Tab-separated table of C-alpha atoms in Angstrom:
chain	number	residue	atom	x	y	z
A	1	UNK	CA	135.980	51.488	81.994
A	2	UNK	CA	132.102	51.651	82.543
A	3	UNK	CA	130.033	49.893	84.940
A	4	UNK	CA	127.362	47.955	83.421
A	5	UNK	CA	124.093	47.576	85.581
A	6	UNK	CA	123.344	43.952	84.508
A	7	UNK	CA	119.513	42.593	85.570
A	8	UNK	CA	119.432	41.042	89.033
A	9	UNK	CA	116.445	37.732	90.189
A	10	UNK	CA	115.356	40.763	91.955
A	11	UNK	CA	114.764	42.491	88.665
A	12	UNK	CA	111.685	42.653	86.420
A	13	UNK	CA	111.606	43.400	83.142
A	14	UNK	CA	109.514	45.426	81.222
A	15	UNK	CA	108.572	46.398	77.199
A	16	UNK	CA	108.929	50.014	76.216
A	17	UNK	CA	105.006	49.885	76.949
A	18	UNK	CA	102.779	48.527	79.168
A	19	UNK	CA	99.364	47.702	80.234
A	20	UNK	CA	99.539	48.765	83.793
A	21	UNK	CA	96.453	48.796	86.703
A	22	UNK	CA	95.667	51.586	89.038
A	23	UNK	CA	93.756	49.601	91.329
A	24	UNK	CA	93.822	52.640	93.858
A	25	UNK	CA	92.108	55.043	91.452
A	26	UNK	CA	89.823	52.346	89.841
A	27	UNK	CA	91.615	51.906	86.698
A	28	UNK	CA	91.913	48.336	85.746
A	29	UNK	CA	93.886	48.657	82.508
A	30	UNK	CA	95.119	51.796	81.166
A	31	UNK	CA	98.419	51.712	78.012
A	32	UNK	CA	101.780	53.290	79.818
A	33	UNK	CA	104.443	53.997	77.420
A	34	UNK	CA	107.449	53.545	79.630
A	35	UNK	CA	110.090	56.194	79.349
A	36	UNK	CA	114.217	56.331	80.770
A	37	UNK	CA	114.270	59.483	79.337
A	38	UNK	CA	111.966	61.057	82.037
A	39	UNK	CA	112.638	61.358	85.351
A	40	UNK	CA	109.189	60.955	87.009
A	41	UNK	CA	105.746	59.427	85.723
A	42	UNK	CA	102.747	61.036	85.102
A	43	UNK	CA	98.897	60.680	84.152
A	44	UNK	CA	96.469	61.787	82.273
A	45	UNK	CA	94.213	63.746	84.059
A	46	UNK	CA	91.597	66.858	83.426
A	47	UNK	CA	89.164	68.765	85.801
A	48	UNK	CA	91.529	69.255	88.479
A	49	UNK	CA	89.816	70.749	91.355
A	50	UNK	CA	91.937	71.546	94.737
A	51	UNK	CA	90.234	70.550	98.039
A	52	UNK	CA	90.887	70.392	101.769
A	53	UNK	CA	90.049	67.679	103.832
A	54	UNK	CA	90.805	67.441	107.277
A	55	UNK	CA	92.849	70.433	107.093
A	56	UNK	CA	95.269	68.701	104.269
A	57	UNK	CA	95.531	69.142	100.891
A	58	UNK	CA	93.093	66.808	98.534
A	59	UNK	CA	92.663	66.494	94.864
A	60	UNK	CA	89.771	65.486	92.224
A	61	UNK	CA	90.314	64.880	88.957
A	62	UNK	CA	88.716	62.979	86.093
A	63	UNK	CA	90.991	60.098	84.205
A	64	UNK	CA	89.907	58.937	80.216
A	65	UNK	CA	91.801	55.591	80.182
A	66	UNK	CA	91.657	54.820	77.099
A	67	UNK	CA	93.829	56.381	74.473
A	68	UNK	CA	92.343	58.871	71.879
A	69	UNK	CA	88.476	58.633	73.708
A	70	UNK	CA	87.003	59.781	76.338
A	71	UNK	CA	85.011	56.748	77.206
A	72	UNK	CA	84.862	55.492	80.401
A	73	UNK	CA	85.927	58.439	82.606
A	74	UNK	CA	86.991	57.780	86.291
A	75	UNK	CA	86.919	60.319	88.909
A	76	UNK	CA	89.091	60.419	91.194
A	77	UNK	CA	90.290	62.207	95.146
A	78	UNK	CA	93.256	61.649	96.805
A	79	UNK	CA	95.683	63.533	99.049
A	80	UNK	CA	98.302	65.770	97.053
A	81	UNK	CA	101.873	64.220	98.066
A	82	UNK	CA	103.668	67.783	96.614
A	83	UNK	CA	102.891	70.432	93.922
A	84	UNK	CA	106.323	71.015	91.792
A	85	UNK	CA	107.442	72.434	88.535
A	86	UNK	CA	107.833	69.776	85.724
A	87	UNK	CA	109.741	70.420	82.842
A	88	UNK	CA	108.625	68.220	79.742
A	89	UNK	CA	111.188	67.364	76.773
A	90	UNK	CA	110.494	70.084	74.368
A	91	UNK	CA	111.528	72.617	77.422
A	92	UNK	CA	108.224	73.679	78.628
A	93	UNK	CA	107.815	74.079	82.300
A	94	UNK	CA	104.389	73.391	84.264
A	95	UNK	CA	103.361	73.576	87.484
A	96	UNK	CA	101.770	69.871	88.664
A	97	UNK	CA	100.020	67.914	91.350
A	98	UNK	CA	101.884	65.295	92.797
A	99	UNK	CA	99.840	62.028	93.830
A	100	UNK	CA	101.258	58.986	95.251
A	101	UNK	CA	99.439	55.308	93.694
A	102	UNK	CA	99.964	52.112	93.366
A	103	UNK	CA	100.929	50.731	90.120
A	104	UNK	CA	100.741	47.517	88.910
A	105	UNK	CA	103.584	47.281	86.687
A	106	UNK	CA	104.965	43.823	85.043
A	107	UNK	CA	102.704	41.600	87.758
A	108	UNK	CA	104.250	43.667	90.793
A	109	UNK	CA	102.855	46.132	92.892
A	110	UNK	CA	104.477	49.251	93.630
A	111	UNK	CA	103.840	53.000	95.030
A	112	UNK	CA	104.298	55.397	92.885
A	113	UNK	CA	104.635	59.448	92.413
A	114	UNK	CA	102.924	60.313	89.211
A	115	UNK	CA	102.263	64.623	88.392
A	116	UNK	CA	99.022	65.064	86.844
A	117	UNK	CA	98.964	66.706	83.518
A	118	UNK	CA	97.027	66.730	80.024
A	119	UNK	CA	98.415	64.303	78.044
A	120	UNK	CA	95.263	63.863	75.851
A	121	UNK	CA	97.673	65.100	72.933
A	122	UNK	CA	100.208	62.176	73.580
A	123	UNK	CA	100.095	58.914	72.305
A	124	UNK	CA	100.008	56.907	75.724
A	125	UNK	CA	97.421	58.312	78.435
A	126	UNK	CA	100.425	57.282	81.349
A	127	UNK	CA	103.949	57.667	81.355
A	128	UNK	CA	106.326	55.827	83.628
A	129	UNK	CA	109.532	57.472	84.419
A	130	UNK	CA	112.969	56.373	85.755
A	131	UNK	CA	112.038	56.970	89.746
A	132	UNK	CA	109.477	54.302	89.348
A	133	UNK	CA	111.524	52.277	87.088
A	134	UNK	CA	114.153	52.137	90.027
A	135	UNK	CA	112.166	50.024	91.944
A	136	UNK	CA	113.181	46.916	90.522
A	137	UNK	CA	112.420	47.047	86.414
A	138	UNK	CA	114.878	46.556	83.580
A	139	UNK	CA	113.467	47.705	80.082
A	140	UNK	CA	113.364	45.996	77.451
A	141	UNK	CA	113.177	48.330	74.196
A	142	UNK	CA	112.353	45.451	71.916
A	143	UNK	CA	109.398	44.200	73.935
A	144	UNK	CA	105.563	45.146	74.574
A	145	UNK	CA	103.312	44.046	77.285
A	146	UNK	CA	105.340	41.725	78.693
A	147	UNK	CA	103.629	42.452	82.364
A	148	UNK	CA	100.274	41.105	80.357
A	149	UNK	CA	97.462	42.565	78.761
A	150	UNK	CA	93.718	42.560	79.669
A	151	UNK	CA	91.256	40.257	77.508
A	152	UNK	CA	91.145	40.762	73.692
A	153	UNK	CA	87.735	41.761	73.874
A	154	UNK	CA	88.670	44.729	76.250
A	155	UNK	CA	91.818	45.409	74.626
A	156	UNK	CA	89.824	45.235	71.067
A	157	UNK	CA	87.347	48.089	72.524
A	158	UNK	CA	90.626	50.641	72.902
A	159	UNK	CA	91.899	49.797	69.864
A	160	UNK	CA	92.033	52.703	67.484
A	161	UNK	CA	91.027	54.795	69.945
């Protein structure tokens, strides 16, 4: 017989996208698709630049929140957490940055490891994978934006973007 993981008062749920915030980096709304499939999360990000601070390991990078523009760009330095190899679903392995944030994800707040990567090809400019998911979510693949959305007027400037 298989165990079924049923949702616990301590669980949230989620749609199979979000609005999430990245209050850390400055990014008050940015569209995640949220993914089982993938093990970790990641984030759009371009302009990568390696620095040392302190003697540690620091990153900059610029973030386009907003899907299909690059309006709005948010720069962005924090430690590196790790650098690893990724391996996306069609097979292809990268090296990536490793940054730890907090998310706001379905009105909670948690920390996060998200790789930094070009995604300006993919439909969402944020992925969230299973390691954050285990935190406390359960997905619903029905539902959208069940965590909430920002005001229509914002929400109305990314669409079509």
């Amino acid at each position: 017989m298989i165990d079924v993981l049923e949702p616990t008062h301590l669980s949230t749920p989620v749609g199979w996208r979000e609005w999430v915030s990245l209050p850390g980096f400055g990014v008050p709304w940015i569209k995640a698709k949220v993914d089982t499939g993938a093990r970790s999360s990641s984030l759009h990000a371009f302009d990568i630049e390696h620095l040392t601070r302190d003697g540690e390991p620091w990153v900059r990078f610029s973030v386009h929140p907003w899907q299909r523009s690059d309006a709005d760009a948010v720069v962005v330095e924090c430690p590196i957490q790790d650098e690893r190899i990724v391996r996306s679903s069609s097979g292809h392995a990268e090296e990536r940055i490793v940054v730890l944030v907090d998310v706001v994800l379905g009105k909670r707040t948690i920390t996060a490891e998200l790789t930094l990567t070009n995604r300006d090809q993919m439909g969402f400019r944020m992925l969230i994978g299973r390691e954050a998911l285990r935190q406390g979510f359960v997905v619903d693949p029905r539902r959208s934006y069940l965590g909430g959305r920002p005001r229509v007027a914002l929400r109305r400037r990314n669409r079509g973007r």
